Coordinates of C-alpha atoms in Angstrom, one line a residue:
Chain L
M1 CA 0.4 0.6 0.3
T2 CA 1.3 3.6 -1.4
N3 CA -0.5 5.1 1.7
A4 CA 1.9 3.8 4.3
A5 CA 4.5 6.0 3.6
S6 CA 2.3 9.0 3.5
T7 CA 0.4 8.8 6.5
A8 CA 2.9 8.0 9.2
T9 CA 3.3 5.7 12.0
Q10 CA 1.9 7.7 15.5
P11 CA 4.3 7.2 17.7
G12 CA 4.0 5.0 21.0
R13 CA 2.5 2.5 18.3
S14 CA 4.0 -0.6 16.8
A15 CA 3.8 -1.4 14.5
T16 CA 2.0 -4.4 14.7
S17 CA -0.9 -2.7 15.9
E18 CA -0.7 -0.7 13.5
A19 CA -1.4 -3.6 11.3
V20 CA -4.2 -4.5 13.0
R21 CA -6.2 -1.7 12.9
R22 CA -5.2 -1.6 9.4
L23 CA -6.9 -4.9 8.7
P24 CA -10.0 -3.8 8.0
E25 CA -9.1 -2.2 5.1
Y26 CA -7.1 -4.7 3.5
L27 CA -9.9 -7.4 3.4
M28 CA -12.3 -4.9 2.8
I29 CA -10.2 -4.1 -0.6
W30 CA -8.3 -7.6 -1.3
V31 CA -11.2 -10.4 -0.5
P32 CA -13.8 -9.4 -2.7
L33 CA -10.6 -9.6 -5.1
L34 CA -8.8 -11.9 -5.1
L35 CA -11.5 -13.9 -4.7
S36 CA -13.8 -12.5 -8.1
A37 CA -10.1 -12.6 -9.5
A38 CA -9.3 -16.0 -7.6
H39 CA -12.5 -17.5 -8.8
L40 CA -12.0 -16.7 -12.1
I41 CA -8.5 -17.8 -12.7
S42 CA -9.6 -21.1 -11.0
F43 CA -12.3 -22.6 -12.5
S44 CA -11.2 -21.6 -16.0
I45 CA -8.3 -23.9 -15.7
W46 CA -10.0 -26.5 -13.5
T47 CA -13.3 -26.7 -16.5
I48 CA -9.7 -26.6 -19.0
W49 CA -8.3 -29.2 -17.3
I50 CA -11.6 -31.3 -17.0
S51 CA -11.6 -31.2 -21.0
F52 CA -8.8 -33.5 -21.0
T53 CA -9.8 -36.2 -18.2
P54 CA -11.8 -38.9 -18.7
S55 CA -14.0 -37.6 -16.4
T56 CA -17.4 -38.3 -17.2
L57 CA -19.9 -39.3 -14.2
I58 CA -17.0 -36.8 -11.2
P59 CA -13.8 -35.4 -12.1
V60 CA -11.2 -37.6 -12.8
S61 CA -7.8 -37.1 -13.2
G62 CA -5.5 -39.0 -16.4
W63 CA -4.8 -36.9 -19.4
V64 CA -7.1 -38.6 -22.3
G65 CA -5.7 -35.4 -25.4
L66 CA -8.0 -34.4 -26.7
R67 CA -10.2 -37.3 -27.0
N68 CA -13.5 -35.5 -25.3
Y69 CA -12.6 -32.4 -28.3
T70 CA -13.0 -34.7 -31.1
A71 CA -16.5 -36.7 -29.6
V72 CA -17.7 -33.3 -29.2
L73 CA -16.6 -32.2 -32.1
A74 CA -18.2 -35.7 -34.2
S75 CA -21.8 -35.3 -33.0
R76 CA -24.0 -34.4 -34.1
N77 CA -25.5 -32.8 -31.2
W78 CA -22.3 -30.0 -32.2
Q79 CA -22.9 -30.2 -35.4
I80 CA -26.7 -29.1 -35.2
A81 CA -25.5 -26.6 -32.7
F82 CA -22.1 -24.6 -34.0
D83 CA -24.1 -24.8 -37.9
N84 CA -27.7 -23.2 -36.2
L85 CA -25.1 -21.3 -33.8
L86 CA -23.7 -19.3 -37.8
L87 CA -26.7 -18.7 -38.7
F88 CA -28.5 -17.3 -35.9
G89 CA -25.5 -15.4 -34.8
I90 CA -25.1 -13.4 -37.9
A91 CA -28.6 -13.2 -39.0
F92 CA -29.9 -11.7 -34.7
V93 CA -26.6 -9.7 -35.4
L94 CA -27.5 -8.5 -39.2
L95 CA -31.3 -7.6 -37.8
S96 CA -31.0 -6.2 -35.1
L97 CA -28.6 -4.0 -36.3
I98 CA -30.3 -2.7 -39.2
T99 CA -33.0 -2.2 -36.6
G100 CA -31.7 -0.2 -34.0
L101 CA -30.6 2.0 -36.5
L102 CA -33.6 2.4 -38.5
L103 CA -35.4 3.5 -35.7
A104 CA -32.8 5.8 -33.8
I105 CA -31.9 7.1 -37.1
L106 CA -36.7 8.6 -36.8
L107 CA -36.2 9.1 -33.1
D108 CA -33.0 11.0 -34.0
Q109 CA -36.4 12.6 -36.3
R110 CA -36.7 15.4 -33.7
I111 CA -40.8 13.5 -33.0
R112 CA -43.1 14.5 -30.7
G113 CA -43.2 11.4 -28.0
E114 CA -39.5 10.3 -28.3
N115 CA -39.7 8.9 -25.1
V116 CA -42.4 7.1 -24.7
L117 CA -41.5 5.8 -28.1
R118 CA -37.4 5.0 -26.2
T119 CA -39.0 3.1 -23.7
I120 CA -41.3 0.4 -25.7
F121 CA -38.2 0.2 -27.1
L122 CA -36.3 -0.8 -24.4
Y123 CA -38.4 -1.9 -22.3
P124 CA -37.5 -5.6 -23.5
L125 CA -34.7 -5.2 -22.8
A126 CA -35.2 -4.7 -18.0
V127 CA -37.5 -8.5 -18.7
S128 CA -36.2 -11.7 -18.3
F129 CA -35.0 -14.1 -21.6
V130 CA -37.3 -17.4 -19.7
V131 CA -40.5 -14.3 -19.7
T132 CA -39.4 -13.6 -23.4
G133 CA -39.0 -17.2 -24.8
T134 CA -41.8 -18.3 -23.1
V135 CA -44.6 -15.6 -24.4
W136 CA -42.7 -15.3 -27.7
S137 CA -43.0 -19.4 -27.9
W138 CA -46.9 -19.2 -27.2
L139 CA -47.4 -16.1 -30.5
L140 CA -46.1 -18.3 -32.1
N141 CA -47.4 -21.9 -32.1
P142 CA -49.0 -22.4 -35.1
G143 CA -52.3 -24.6 -32.1
I144 CA -52.1 -21.5 -30.4
G145 CA -50.7 -18.2 -31.3
I146 CA -50.6 -16.3 -35.0
E147 CA -51.5 -18.6 -37.4
K148 CA -54.2 -20.2 -35.5
L149 CA -55.7 -16.2 -34.7
A150 CA -55.8 -16.0 -38.6
H151 CA -57.6 -19.1 -39.2
D152 CA -60.4 -18.1 -36.7
L153 CA -61.0 -15.0 -38.4
G154 CA -61.1 -17.1 -41.5
W155 CA -58.3 -16.4 -43.0
T156 CA -57.9 -20.0 -43.2
A157 CA -54.7 -20.2 -46.1
F158 CA -52.6 -18.4 -43.3
H159 CA -50.0 -20.7 -42.4
F160 CA -47.0 -19.2 -39.8
D161 CA -45.3 -23.2 -38.3
W162 CA -42.5 -22.0 -37.5
L163 CA -42.0 -23.2 -34.0
V164 CA -42.0 -26.5 -34.6
N165 CA -40.6 -26.3 -37.6
R166 CA -37.3 -27.8 -38.1
D167 CA -35.5 -25.7 -41.2
M168 CA -37.1 -22.5 -41.0
A169 CA -37.7 -23.4 -36.8
I170 CA -33.9 -21.4 -35.4
W171 CA -35.7 -18.0 -37.6
T172 CA -38.2 -18.4 -34.2
I173 CA -35.0 -17.5 -32.1
V174 CA -33.7 -14.9 -33.8
I175 CA -37.8 -13.0 -34.3
A176 CA -37.2 -13.6 -30.3
A177 CA -33.5 -12.2 -29.4
I178 CA -34.2 -9.6 -32.1
W179 CA -37.4 -8.2 -29.8
Q180 CA -35.2 -8.3 -26.7
S181 CA -31.8 -6.8 -27.2
S182 CA -32.4 -4.0 -30.6
G183 CA -33.8 -1.7 -28.1
F184 CA -29.9 -2.7 -27.2
A185 CA -28.7 -1.1 -30.5
M186 CA -31.1 1.2 -30.7
A187 CA -30.0 3.0 -27.9
L188 CA -26.3 3.2 -28.5
F189 CA -26.7 4.6 -32.0
L190 CA -28.5 8.0 -31.1
A191 CA -25.8 8.2 -28.2
G192 CA -23.9 8.4 -31.3
L193 CA -26.6 9.8 -33.4
R194 CA -26.8 12.7 -30.8
S195 CA -23.3 13.2 -30.7
V196 CA -22.2 14.2 -34.2
D197 CA -21.6 17.6 -33.5
A198 CA -23.9 19.9 -35.7
D199 CA -21.3 22.3 -36.9
I200 CA -20.7 19.1 -40.1
I201 CA -23.6 18.6 -40.2
K202 CA -25.3 21.9 -41.3
A203 CA -22.0 22.6 -43.5
A204 CA -23.3 19.6 -45.0
Q205 CA -26.5 21.1 -45.7
I206 CA -24.9 24.2 -46.8
D207 CA -23.3 22.5 -49.1
G208 CA -26.7 21.4 -50.9
A209 CA -26.9 17.8 -49.3
G210 CA -30.6 16.7 -48.7
P211 CA -31.2 14.3 -44.7
I212 CA -30.3 10.7 -47.3
R213 CA -27.7 12.2 -48.4
T214 CA -26.4 14.2 -44.8
Y215 CA -26.8 11.0 -43.4
W216 CA -25.3 8.2 -46.0
R217 CA -22.1 10.3 -46.4
V218 CA -21.6 13.1 -43.0
I219 CA -23.7 10.9 -40.4
L220 CA -23.1 7.0 -41.0
P221 CA -19.5 7.1 -41.0
T222 CA -19.5 8.8 -37.6
L223 CA -21.2 4.9 -36.3
W224 CA -18.5 2.9 -37.1
P225 CA -16.8 2.6 -33.7
I226 CA -20.8 2.7 -32.0
T227 CA -21.3 -0.6 -34.6
I228 CA -18.5 -2.4 -33.6
T229 CA -19.3 -2.4 -30.4
V230 CA -22.7 -3.4 -30.2
V231 CA -21.5 -5.8 -32.7
V232 CA -19.1 -8.1 -30.8
I233 CA -21.8 -7.3 -27.4
Q234 CA -24.2 -9.3 -30.0
L235 CA -22.5 -11.3 -30.4
Q236 CA -21.4 -12.5 -27.6
F237 CA -24.8 -12.5 -26.5
A238 CA -25.9 -15.0 -29.7
I239 CA -22.9 -17.5 -28.5
S240 CA -23.7 -18.0 -24.5
A241 CA -27.9 -17.9 -25.7
F242 CA -29.3 -20.0 -22.9
D243 CA -32.5 -19.3 -21.7
L244 CA -34.1 -17.4 -24.3
V245 CA -33.3 -21.0 -26.4
R246 CA -35.1 -22.8 -22.8
A247 CA -38.1 -21.3 -22.5
L248 CA -38.7 -20.6 -26.7
T249 CA -37.8 -24.6 -28.0
N250 CA -36.0 -26.5 -25.9
G251 CA -33.3 -27.7 -28.2
G252 CA -36.7 -28.7 -30.8
P253 CA -38.1 -30.2 -32.1
G254 CA -35.8 -33.1 -32.1
I255 CA -32.5 -31.1 -31.7
A256 CA -33.0 -28.3 -34.4
T257 CA -33.0 -25.1 -32.6
Q258 CA -30.1 -26.6 -30.5
L259 CA -26.7 -24.4 -29.8
P260 CA -23.3 -24.8 -26.9
A261 CA -24.8 -23.8 -23.9
L262 CA -27.2 -26.0 -24.3
V263 CA -24.9 -28.8 -25.4
V264 CA -22.8 -28.0 -22.7
Y265 CA -26.3 -28.6 -20.0
D266 CA -26.8 -31.6 -21.9
L267 CA -23.6 -33.2 -21.3
M268 CA -22.5 -32.0 -18.1
F269 CA -25.5 -32.4 -16.1
Q270 CA -28.3 -34.8 -18.1
R271 CA -25.2 -37.3 -19.3
S272 CA -22.8 -36.5 -16.8
Q273 CA -20.3 -36.5 -19.6
L274 CA -18.4 -34.3 -17.0
G275 CA -15.5 -34.3 -19.6
R276 CA -17.6 -33.8 -22.7
G277 CA -18.8 -31.5 -21.5
A278 CA -16.1 -28.9 -20.0
A279 CA -14.6 -29.1 -23.9
A280 CA -17.7 -28.7 -25.2
A281 CA -17.4 -25.2 -22.8
V282 CA -13.6 -24.4 -24.0
L283 CA -15.0 -24.2 -27.5
M284 CA -17.5 -22.3 -26.1
L285 CA -14.9 -20.0 -25.4
L286 CA -13.1 -20.6 -28.1
I287 CA -15.5 -19.2 -31.0
L288 CA -15.5 -15.7 -28.5
L289 CA -12.4 -15.8 -28.5
A290 CA -12.6 -15.9 -32.6
V291 CA -14.4 -12.8 -31.5
L292 CA -13.8 -10.9 -28.4
L293 CA -9.5 -11.5 -29.8
P294 CA -9.5 -9.6 -32.8
Y295 CA -11.9 -6.1 -31.2
A296 CA -9.0 -6.2 -28.6
A297 CA -6.9 -5.7 -30.5
W298 CA -8.6 -2.6 -32.5
R299 CA -9.7 -0.9 -29.8
Y300 CA -5.5 -1.2 -29.0
V301 CA -5.1 0.4 -32.1
Q302 CA -7.6 3.2 -31.7
R303 CA -7.0 4.1 -28.4
R304 CA -3.4 4.3 -29.5
Q305 CA -3.8 7.0 -32.3
A306 CA -6.3 8.5 -29.9
N307 CA -2.5 8.8 -27.7
H308 CA -1.0 10.4 -31.0
A309 CA -4.3 12.3 -31.7
Chain C
M1 CA -32.8 23.2 -38.4
R2 CA -35.0 20.4 -39.0
D3 CA -38.8 20.8 -39.2
R4 CA -41.7 19.4 -36.8
S5 CA -45.0 20.0 -39.4
F6 CA -46.5 17.4 -41.2
T7 CA -45.2 16.8 -44.4
P8 CA -45.8 13.5 -45.9
G9 CA -42.8 11.9 -45.4
R10 CA -42.9 13.3 -41.7
I11 CA -46.3 10.7 -41.7
L12 CA -44.3 8.4 -43.0
I13 CA -42.4 8.4 -40.6
Y14 CA -44.5 8.5 -37.8
L15 CA -46.3 6.1 -39.4
V16 CA -43.3 3.2 -39.6
V17 CA -42.0 3.8 -35.9
T18 CA -46.0 3.6 -34.7
L19 CA -46.2 0.6 -36.5
F20 CA -42.7 -1.1 -34.8
A21 CA -44.1 0.7 -31.1
A22 CA -46.9 -1.7 -32.1
G23 CA -44.4 -4.8 -33.1
Y24 CA -42.6 -3.7 -29.5
L25 CA -45.8 -3.8 -27.3
A26 CA -47.8 -7.2 -28.4
P27 CA -46.5 -9.7 -26.3
L28 CA -46.9 -7.3 -23.9
V29 CA -50.4 -6.9 -23.8
V30 CA -51.3 -10.0 -25.2
V31 CA -49.8 -11.7 -22.1
V32 CA -52.0 -8.8 -20.5
L33 CA -55.1 -9.1 -22.0
N34 CA -54.8 -13.1 -21.9
S35 CA -53.6 -13.0 -18.4
L36 CA -58.0 -11.1 -17.5
R37 CA -59.1 -14.4 -19.6
T38 CA -60.0 -17.8 -17.8
N39 CA -58.4 -20.8 -19.5
E40 CA -61.5 -22.4 -21.5
E41 CA -62.1 -18.8 -23.9
I42 CA -58.2 -19.1 -24.6
A43 CA -58.6 -22.5 -25.7
Q44 CA -61.5 -22.0 -28.0
G45 CA -59.9 -19.3 -29.8
S46 CA -55.9 -18.1 -28.8
M47 CA -54.5 -15.9 -27.5
I48 CA -54.7 -12.4 -28.6
G49 CA -57.5 -11.6 -28.3
W50 CA -60.1 -9.5 -25.7
P51 CA -61.3 -10.9 -22.7
Q52 CA -64.7 -11.5 -22.4
H53 CA -65.1 -10.6 -18.4
L54 CA -61.8 -10.0 -16.7
A55 CA -61.4 -12.9 -14.8
W56 CA -59.0 -11.4 -12.1
G57 CA -59.2 -14.8 -10.0
N58 CA -55.6 -15.7 -12.6
Y59 CA -53.8 -13.7 -9.9
A60 CA -55.0 -15.1 -7.1
L61 CA -54.2 -18.5 -7.9
A62 CA -50.8 -17.8 -10.1
W63 CA -49.6 -16.0 -7.0
S64 CA -50.8 -19.0 -4.6
G65 CA -52.6 -21.7 -6.2
F66 CA -51.5 -22.9 -10.1
C67 CA -49.3 -26.7 -8.8
V68 CA -46.1 -26.8 -10.1
A69 CA -44.4 -30.1 -10.0
E70 CA -45.7 -31.5 -7.1
T71 CA -46.5 -28.9 -5.5
C72 CA -49.8 -26.3 -5.3
S73 CA -48.2 -22.7 -3.4
G74 CA -48.6 -20.1 -7.3
I75 CA -45.3 -18.8 -7.6
R76 CA -45.0 -17.3 -4.1
P77 CA -42.7 -18.9 -3.1
Y78 CA -40.6 -18.6 -5.7
M79 CA -41.5 -14.9 -6.0
L80 CA -39.6 -15.4 -2.6
N81 CA -36.8 -17.0 -2.9
S82 CA -35.5 -14.3 -6.6
A83 CA -35.8 -11.3 -3.8
L84 CA -34.3 -13.2 -1.4
I85 CA -31.5 -14.5 -4.2
T86 CA -30.9 -10.8 -5.5
I87 CA -31.8 -7.8 -2.7
P88 CA -28.9 -9.5 -0.6
A89 CA -26.7 -10.2 -3.6
T90 CA -28.1 -6.7 -5.3
I91 CA -26.7 -4.9 -1.8
V92 CA -23.8 -7.0 -1.1
S93 CA -22.5 -6.3 -4.2
T94 CA -22.5 -3.2 -4.9
L95 CA -20.9 -1.9 -1.5
L96 CA -18.0 -4.0 -1.8
G97 CA -17.3 -2.6 -5.6
A98 CA -17.5 0.8 -4.5
V99 CA -14.5 0.6 -1.7
A100 CA -13.3 -2.2 -4.7
G101 CA -13.5 0.7 -7.1
Y102 CA -12.6 2.9 -5.3
A103 CA -9.5 1.2 -4.1
V104 CA -8.0 0.2 -7.7
S105 CA -9.0 3.5 -9.0
L106 CA -7.6 6.5 -6.4
W107 CA -6.2 4.3 -4.4
R108 CA -3.6 2.5 -5.3
F109 CA -1.4 -0.4 -4.9
R110 CA 1.0 -2.5 -6.1
G111 CA -0.6 -5.7 -9.0
D112 CA -4.0 -2.9 -8.6
N113 CA -4.0 -2.8 -13.3
W114 CA -3.8 -6.2 -13.7
I115 CA -6.1 -7.3 -10.6
Y116 CA -8.7 -5.2 -12.1
G117 CA -7.9 -6.5 -15.5
I118 CA -8.3 -10.1 -14.8
V119 CA -11.3 -9.7 -12.3
T120 CA -13.4 -7.3 -15.7
L121 CA -13.2 -10.4 -17.2
G122 CA -15.4 -12.0 -15.7
L123 CA -17.7 -9.8 -18.4
F124 CA -16.5 -11.2 -21.4
L125 CA -16.0 -15.4 -20.1
P126 CA -18.6 -17.9 -20.7
Q127 CA -20.3 -19.0 -18.1
Q128 CA -20.7 -22.3 -18.8
M129 CA -16.0 -22.4 -17.7
R130 CA -17.4 -22.2 -14.3
L131 CA -20.8 -24.0 -14.1
L132 CA -18.9 -27.4 -13.4
P133 CA -16.6 -26.1 -10.4
W134 CA -19.6 -23.9 -8.5
T135 CA -21.7 -27.8 -8.8
I136 CA -18.4 -28.2 -6.0
V137 CA -17.7 -25.4 -4.5
L138 CA -21.4 -25.6 -3.1
R139 CA -20.9 -29.3 -2.7
D140 CA -18.1 -28.8 -0.3
I141 CA -19.2 -26.6 1.7
G142 CA -22.6 -28.3 1.6
L143 CA -25.1 -25.5 0.0
I144 CA -26.1 -26.0 -2.7
N145 CA -30.0 -26.5 -3.7
T146 CA -29.6 -23.4 -0.7
L147 CA -30.2 -19.6 -2.4
T148 CA -27.5 -18.8 0.5
G149 CA -26.0 -20.8 -2.3
L150 CA -27.4 -18.9 -5.1
V151 CA -26.5 -15.5 -2.8
L152 CA -22.9 -16.0 -2.5
I153 CA -23.1 -17.2 -6.5
H154 CA -24.5 -13.4 -7.7
T155 CA -22.9 -11.8 -5.0
I156 CA -18.8 -12.8 -6.4
Q157 CA -20.2 -13.2 -10.3
G158 CA -21.5 -9.8 -9.8
L159 CA -18.3 -7.8 -8.8
S160 CA -16.9 -7.8 -12.7
F161 CA -20.0 -5.4 -12.8
T162 CA -19.2 -3.1 -9.6
V163 CA -16.3 -3.2 -9.8
L164 CA -16.2 -2.1 -14.2
F165 CA -18.8 1.0 -12.3
C166 CA -16.7 1.8 -10.0
R167 CA -13.8 1.7 -10.8
N168 CA -15.3 4.2 -14.3
Y169 CA -17.3 6.3 -11.8
Y170 CA -14.0 7.1 -9.3
I171 CA -11.2 7.1 -11.6
A172 CA -12.9 10.4 -13.2
I173 CA -12.8 12.3 -9.5
P174 CA -10.3 14.5 -9.0
H175 CA -6.7 13.1 -7.5
E176 CA -5.8 16.4 -5.5
L177 CA -8.9 15.7 -2.9
I178 CA -8.2 12.4 -1.7
R179 CA -4.5 13.7 -1.6
A180 CA -5.7 16.4 0.4
A181 CA -7.8 14.3 2.5
R182 CA -4.7 12.1 3.3
I183 CA -2.7 15.5 4.2
D184 CA -5.2 15.6 6.3
G185 CA -4.5 12.7 8.6
A186 CA -8.7 10.9 6.7
G187 CA -7.7 7.1 6.6
F188 CA -8.7 4.6 3.5
F189 CA -12.5 4.1 4.8
R190 CA -13.2 7.3 6.5
I191 CA -12.3 9.6 2.8
F192 CA -14.9 6.6 1.3
W193 CA -17.3 7.4 4.0
R194 CA -17.3 11.4 4.0
I195 CA -15.8 12.1 0.3
I196 CA -16.4 8.9 -2.5
L197 CA -20.0 8.3 -1.1
P198 CA -22.0 12.0 -0.6
L199 CA -20.4 11.7 -4.3
S200 CA -21.2 8.5 -5.5
S201 CA -25.5 8.2 -5.1
P202 CA -25.6 8.3 -9.5
I203 CA -23.7 5.5 -10.1
L204 CA -24.4 3.2 -7.8
I205 CA -28.1 3.7 -8.7
V206 CA -27.5 3.1 -11.9
T207 CA -26.1 0.0 -10.5
V208 CA -28.3 -1.4 -7.9
I209 CA -30.4 -1.1 -11.2
W210 CA -27.9 -3.5 -13.4
Q211 CA -27.5 -5.7 -10.7
F212 CA -31.1 -6.4 -9.4
T213 CA -32.4 -6.8 -13.0
H214 CA -28.9 -9.3 -13.8
I215 CA -29.7 -11.0 -10.4
W216 CA -33.1 -11.4 -11.1
N217 CA -33.2 -13.0 -14.4
E218 CA -30.5 -15.2 -14.2
F219 CA -31.8 -18.2 -15.0
L220 CA -28.6 -20.6 -15.7
F221 CA -27.4 -20.7 -12.3
G222 CA -30.7 -20.3 -10.6
V223 CA -31.7 -24.1 -12.7
T224 CA -29.0 -25.6 -12.4
F225 CA -27.4 -25.4 -8.8
T226 CA -31.2 -25.7 -7.0
T227 CA -34.2 -27.7 -7.1
G228 CA -38.2 -28.4 -6.0
Q229 CA -39.1 -26.0 -3.5
Q230 CA -35.2 -24.0 -3.3
Q231 CA -36.0 -22.0 -7.0
P232 CA -36.2 -19.2 -8.3
V233 CA -38.7 -17.4 -10.4
T234 CA -37.4 -17.8 -13.3
A235 CA -36.7 -21.3 -13.2
A236 CA -39.6 -22.7 -12.0
L237 CA -41.6 -20.1 -14.5
I238 CA -40.0 -23.0 -16.4
A239 CA -40.7 -25.7 -14.7
L240 CA -44.6 -25.2 -14.8
S241 CA -45.0 -24.6 -18.2
A242 CA -43.4 -27.9 -18.9
A243 CA -46.0 -29.1 -15.8
V244 CA -48.9 -28.6 -17.8
A245 CA -47.8 -28.8 -21.0
D246 CA -50.8 -31.4 -20.7
I247 CA -53.2 -29.5 -19.9
P248 CA -52.6 -25.8 -20.7
Q249 CA -54.2 -23.6 -18.0
H250 CA -52.4 -20.4 -20.6
G251 CA -55.1 -17.8 -18.4
V252 CA -52.8 -18.3 -15.4
Q253 CA -49.6 -19.0 -16.7
S254 CA -49.8 -15.7 -18.5
A255 CA -50.9 -13.9 -14.9
A256 CA -47.1 -15.7 -13.6
V257 CA -44.9 -14.3 -16.0
I258 CA -47.0 -11.2 -15.6
I259 CA -45.9 -11.2 -12.5
A260 CA -42.2 -12.4 -12.5
A261 CA -42.0 -10.0 -15.5
L262 CA -43.2 -7.2 -12.7
P263 CA -40.1 -6.3 -10.4
T264 CA -36.9 -5.7 -13.8
L265 CA -40.3 -4.1 -15.6
L266 CA -40.5 -1.4 -12.4
I267 CA -37.4 -0.4 -12.4
Y268 CA -37.1 -0.2 -15.9
L269 CA -40.5 1.7 -15.6
F270 CA -39.4 4.3 -12.6
G271 CA -35.4 4.0 -13.1
G272 CA -35.3 4.2 -17.4
R273 CA -32.8 7.0 -16.8
Y274 CA -30.1 4.4 -14.8
F275 CA -31.0 1.3 -16.6
V276 CA -29.7 3.2 -19.7
R277 CA -26.4 4.9 -18.6
G278 CA -26.0 1.1 -16.7
L279 CA -26.7 -0.5 -20.5
T280 CA -24.5 2.0 -21.5
A281 CA -21.7 1.5 -19.5
G282 CA -21.6 -1.5 -19.8
A283 CA -21.2 -2.0 -23.6
V284 CA -17.8 1.0 -23.4
K285 CA -15.8 -2.3 -21.7

């Protein structure tokens, strides 16, 4: 502690009693920080270690090399989960970006009731994924949801059975996820739009640029850093998505909407395949790192440029 | 700059935002309406419709009479569980985060940047990397399938967020303030109590709202480490949907969903500004 040097020990007090007096301080600083840091490091290392052992029902030591990894990678469950993650990740991120940007641009037009609208677009974020998934599972269920409503209203040719259709079920997760978190993209984009220098916009308008041209050429290019941040955070959510799928489709029909997080849970707690479950968790981490490391590098370059400017 | 008159272009803008708003509100409206319709009424038609008579009884049933698995106590015990997990974990993780955030930002010590860096790793590391170790730790200390166990997990894991929020806020406080207080002989806690805390209400509100929402809505740990009567409401809702799959009771279920979502929705409605600040603070990590 640097403050030990500045706060001189009072005369008549020994160094020991000084340390005792300051014990609560040390405890309050170090215990939570060290608990947090230590559990993150040790838990991660432990899971990585288990992924190389033949553990099934209980953790055991031993070394099986990459056998758990090859088993997971070769399983149909994981292959479907990975393909789904690619589709879900890309579709969800792109569509929520487009929706969020569109909403932000519309709200940026000085419209009446902006506060109310912003509140409406953001409230799904306050609701749990379990609730979101449950509600959308009702709406999208052909027997009781939108399809049934259309049939009751006399439109019997209407067909919307994605929830129970193997090929389309993953899109129901995309729909619910967009409903849940496009407001987040909107909030960040709106903050970005509002921070664009008004003088630059005015200058563009004086040069005769119309609103669309002004947005396209002047305003939107400034949103790149925000866009990248939104993409990374939404991808992070997509990679670890669990509750939403559990509540909406529970991975079904069959295993059509399987995602990596569900595979991990299934291996660890339903099939008692601890080694394979840990391997699947490490694979999730690797997918995440494939997104986060380039982002961290980009942030680093940005910061350096900002410092040099 | 941009005018406020009603040109065709602006009418189009209003039309589009209204449509979007309707789309965002629709699921909430549907559930609220369903929570007031009888199960028979829903079964005859679809989930989407006006209540014929207001079936307020759904709420009473969802709250204290509905059966989840073999127990017919509604979602009341699970709401209580969630409250008993969320409130202490929110308070403790926020307080510890404030002290630790203050220590790493204003009271520099050897290795503080390293520790802080590792703690913020918790924002990125997938929860799945920590599921098995938590299982073992909770079992060894006898806290598996207890509310205390979940409080412990959420407190420790929550530190990643609370330390980050508080540190980013405290780093902007002038160091001279601290230096002057130290010259006057004030110690770590005195400075925290007298100088830092009085300045902290904006960030503490953000942190509390963020932690409360996160912990209340959390599902993975709840479903992994607790069963039956010990589950938080998110896990109970899933069990409830599975339990009634044969005889649908969508009216009562809708009421249960509304009740379970109410605490965080209310916090959002009354603290929306701080909620959004938490979102964006979490985004710019």
